[in-house]
mmCIF file of C-alpha atoms in Angstrom:
data_model
loop_
_atom_site.group_PDB
_atom_site.id
_atom_site.type_symbol
_atom_site.label_atom_id
_atom_site.label_comp_id
_atom_site.label_asym_id
_atom_site.label_seq_id
_atom_site.Cartn_x
_atom_site.Cartn_y
_atom_site.Cartn_z
ATOM 1 C CA MET A 1 67.880 119.656 146.273
ATOM 2 C CA TRP A 2 70.574 122.325 145.890
ATOM 3 C CA PHE A 3 68.874 124.689 148.280
ATOM 4 C CA SER A 4 69.699 122.250 151.107
ATOM 5 C CA LYS A 5 73.532 122.901 150.380
ATOM 6 C CA VAL A 6 73.313 126.574 150.754
ATOM 7 C CA PRO A 7 73.754 126.694 154.591
ATOM 8 C CA ALA A 8 76.766 124.445 154.331
ATOM 9 C CA TYR A 9 78.433 126.637 151.898
ATOM 10 C CA LEU A 10 77.518 129.814 153.840
ATOM 11 C CA PHE A 11 79.070 128.587 156.914
ATOM 12 C CA ASP A 12 81.975 126.806 155.499
ATOM 13 C CA LYS A 13 85.332 128.289 157.069
ATOM 14 C CA GLN A 14 87.259 127.524 153.962
ATOM 15 C CA ARG A 15 85.040 129.141 151.177
ATOM 16 C CA THR A 16 83.158 131.661 152.979
ATOM 17 C CA PRO A 17 85.238 133.287 155.755
ATOM 18 C CA TYR A 18 83.675 136.720 155.621
ATOM 19 C CA LEU A 19 83.901 137.435 159.258
ATOM 20 C CA THR A 20 87.566 136.719 159.288
ATOM 21 C CA GLU A 21 90.021 139.546 159.377
ATOM 22 C CA ALA A 22 91.910 140.278 156.063
ATOM 23 C CA LYS A 23 95.526 139.389 157.739
ATOM 24 C CA LYS A 24 94.247 135.964 158.843
ATOM 25 C CA LEU A 25 92.962 134.705 155.516
ATOM 26 C CA THR A 26 94.846 132.079 153.915
ATOM 27 C CA LEU A 27 95.621 132.486 150.169
ATOM 28 C CA ALA A 28 92.898 130.045 149.219
ATOM 29 C CA GLN A 29 90.195 131.848 151.534
ATOM 30 C CA SER A 30 91.132 135.112 149.964
ATOM 31 C CA GLN A 31 90.975 133.822 146.460
ATOM 32 C CA TYR A 32 87.604 132.429 147.072
ATOM 33 C CA GLU A 33 86.400 135.763 148.501
ATOM 34 C CA LEU A 34 87.843 137.706 145.675
ATOM 35 C CA VAL A 35 86.389 135.414 143.098
ATOM 36 C CA ALA A 36 83.013 135.607 144.573
ATOM 37 C CA TYR A 37 83.111 139.356 144.746
ATOM 38 C CA GLY A 38 84.352 139.581 141.287
ATOM 39 C CA VAL A 39 81.539 137.478 139.998
ATOM 40 C CA PHE A 40 79.059 139.802 141.726
ATOM 41 C CA VAL A 41 80.684 143.042 140.346
ATOM 42 C CA GLY A 42 81.273 141.418 136.875
ATOM 43 C CA SER A 43 77.712 140.267 136.640
ATOM 44 C CA LEU A 44 76.563 143.819 137.525
ATOM 45 C CA TYR A 45 78.754 145.671 135.169
ATOM 46 C CA GLY A 46 78.079 142.824 132.329
ATOM 47 C CA ILE A 47 74.511 143.765 132.292
ATOM 48 C CA ILE A 48 75.390 147.530 132.384
ATOM 49 C CA ALA A 49 77.849 146.832 129.194
ATOM 50 C CA LEU A 50 75.249 144.919 127.369
ATOM 51 C CA ALA A 51 72.443 147.522 128.196
ATOM 52 C CA ALA A 52 74.823 150.353 127.093
ATOM 53 C CA ILE A 53 75.828 148.747 123.803
ATOM 54 C CA LEU A 54 72.153 148.008 122.969
ATOM 55 C CA THR A 55 71.135 151.606 123.728
ATOM 56 C CA PHE A 56 74.075 152.938 122.034
ATOM 57 C CA PHE A 57 73.118 151.160 118.654
ATOM 58 C CA ASP A 58 69.498 152.534 119.353
ATOM 59 C CA ASN A 59 70.166 156.157 119.591
ATOM 60 C CA ASN A 60 74.001 156.704 119.162
ATOM 61 C CA ASN A 61 74.409 158.707 122.342
ATOM 62 C CA MET A 62 78.083 158.798 123.399
ATOM 63 C CA ILE A 63 77.301 158.566 127.063
ATOM 64 C CA TYR A 64 76.380 155.005 126.604
ATOM 65 C CA LEU A 65 79.727 154.349 124.897
ATOM 66 C CA LEU A 66 81.403 155.878 127.917
ATOM 67 C CA TRP A 67 79.318 153.356 130.115
ATOM 68 C CA LEU A 68 80.519 150.474 127.912
ATOM 69 C CA VAL A 69 84.128 151.357 128.051
ATOM 70 C CA ALA A 70 83.791 151.887 131.984
ATOM 71 C CA SER A 71 82.125 148.492 132.390
ATOM 72 C CA VAL A 72 84.734 146.762 130.117
ATOM 73 C CA GLY A 73 87.413 148.437 132.420
ATOM 74 C CA VAL A 74 85.810 147.139 135.646
ATOM 75 C CA ILE A 75 85.686 143.518 134.230
ATOM 76 C CA ALA A 76 89.230 143.877 133.003
ATOM 77 C CA SER A 77 90.076 145.011 136.522
ATOM 78 C CA ILE A 78 88.524 141.884 138.025
ATOM 79 C CA PHE A 79 90.819 139.835 136.154
ATOM 80 C CA GLY A 80 93.803 141.864 137.270
ATOM 81 C CA VAL A 81 92.863 141.198 140.907
ATOM 82 C CA ILE A 82 92.063 137.633 140.584
ATOM 83 C CA ARG A 83 95.183 136.876 138.666
ATOM 84 C CA SER A 84 97.857 138.995 140.001
ATOM 85 C CA TYR A 85 96.483 140.997 143.128
ATOM 86 C CA ASP A 86 96.854 144.186 141.306
ATOM 87 C CA LEU A 87 96.200 146.965 143.821
ATOM 88 C CA ILE A 88 94.958 149.698 141.426
ATOM 89 C CA SER A 89 92.687 147.241 139.847
ATOM 90 C CA SER A 90 91.127 146.470 143.491
ATOM 91 C CA TYR A 91 90.579 150.149 143.997
ATOM 92 C CA ILE A 92 88.376 150.110 140.696
ATOM 93 C CA ILE A 93 86.448 147.024 141.598
ATOM 94 C CA SER A 94 86.090 148.215 145.095
ATOM 95 C CA LEU A 95 84.657 151.595 144.077
ATOM 96 C CA ALA A 96 82.505 150.138 141.198
ATOM 97 C CA PRO A 97 79.415 149.186 143.194
ATOM 98 C CA SER A 98 79.379 152.393 145.059
ATOM 99 C CA VAL A 99 79.111 154.255 141.749
ATOM 100 C CA ILE A 100 76.099 152.468 140.777
ATOM 101 C CA VAL A 101 74.510 152.888 144.215
ATOM 102 C CA SER A 102 75.395 156.679 144.185
ATOM 103 C CA ILE A 103 73.911 157.084 140.771
ATOM 104 C CA CYS A 104 70.604 155.370 141.986
ATOM 105 C CA PHE A 105 70.606 157.704 145.289
ATOM 106 C CA TYR A 106 71.034 160.702 142.990
ATOM 107 C CA GLU A 107 68.172 159.576 140.745
ATOM 108 C CA ALA A 108 66.012 158.984 143.810
ATOM 109 C CA LEU A 109 66.911 162.389 144.912
ATOM 110 C CA MET A 110 65.891 164.046 141.735
ATOM 111 C CA ILE A 111 62.399 162.329 141.645
ATOM 112 C CA LYS A 112 61.958 163.260 145.300
ATOM 113 C CA SER A 113 61.746 159.696 146.683
ATOM 114 C CA SER A 114 60.642 158.863 150.195
ATOM 115 C CA LEU A 115 63.044 159.056 153.206
ATOM 116 C CA LEU A 116 62.945 155.370 153.528
ATOM 117 C CA THR A 117 64.082 154.822 149.977
ATOM 118 C CA LEU A 118 66.926 157.304 150.463
ATOM 119 C CA SER A 119 67.789 155.636 153.705
ATOM 120 C CA ILE A 120 68.144 152.252 151.985
ATOM 121 C CA PHE A 121 70.319 153.741 149.388
ATOM 122 C CA ALA A 122 72.519 155.378 151.810
ATOM 123 C CA CYS A 123 72.845 151.959 153.709
ATOM 124 C CA PHE A 124 73.744 150.313 150.427
ATOM 125 C CA PHE A 125 76.390 152.867 149.700
ATOM 126 C CA LEU A 126 77.845 152.530 153.035
ATOM 127 C CA LEU A 127 77.945 148.793 152.924
ATOM 128 C CA SER A 128 79.437 148.831 149.475
ATOM 129 C CA LEU A 129 82.267 151.353 150.631
ATOM 130 C CA LYS A 130 82.912 149.129 153.782
ATOM 131 C CA TYR A 131 83.269 145.770 151.856
ATOM 132 C CA GLY A 132 85.255 147.622 148.944
ATOM 133 C CA TRP A 133 87.687 148.520 151.888
ATOM 134 C CA ARG A 134 87.900 144.833 152.834
ATOM 135 C CA VAL A 135 88.614 143.879 149.403
ATOM 136 C CA ILE A 136 91.380 146.495 149.112
ATOM 137 C CA ARG A 137 92.875 145.194 152.449
ATOM 138 C CA ILE A 138 92.670 141.536 151.238
ATOM 139 C CA VAL A 139 94.479 142.321 147.818
ATOM 140 C CA GLY A 140 97.126 144.623 149.771
ATOM 141 C CA TRP A 141 97.797 141.924 152.506
ATOM 142 C CA GLN A 142 98.042 139.110 149.930
ATOM 143 C CA LYS A 143 100.390 141.321 147.661
ATOM 144 C CA TYR A 144 102.521 142.052 150.788
ATOM 145 C CA THR A 145 102.707 138.443 151.868
ATOM 146 C CA GLN A 146 103.388 137.517 148.336
ATOM 147 C CA ASN A 147 106.309 139.770 148.079
ATOM 148 C CA ASN A 148 107.721 138.862 151.385
ATOM 149 C CA GLU A 149 107.620 135.198 150.366
ATOM 150 C CA ILE A 150 109.780 136.085 147.158
ATOM 151 C CA ASN A 151 112.158 138.208 148.985
ATOM 152 C CA ASN A 152 112.824 135.569 151.710
#
């Protein structure tokens, strides 16, 4: 069964070195981590883009067109990070999950959700910011080492 291979993948030092510092990652390890993060964020924003375009066709509200453009921008930034270690694109994809969580947090505040729900959203927000900072460090470090290899 495929499920029996999950622990081997999760604890593979080459493919999932999530506890390794960004400076100590090899190029292959950082690429695996950036691709996994890109698939996660790209899937999230792909669903948002699909929902936005379908809703825009239904009621022609321009806010959904704005969501579509933002989603396409985030997905394009994922390719910029994976292909060329673009630092500005890494800022965009690092903040993208935080935007979604902060909107959910705001909506939970407006409907007066429980303290537990607000605490969970606050934790997700902080985790997304922390991991986003890791992605920025990985991209920055790989860009730095790539420039040093070219200049030496």
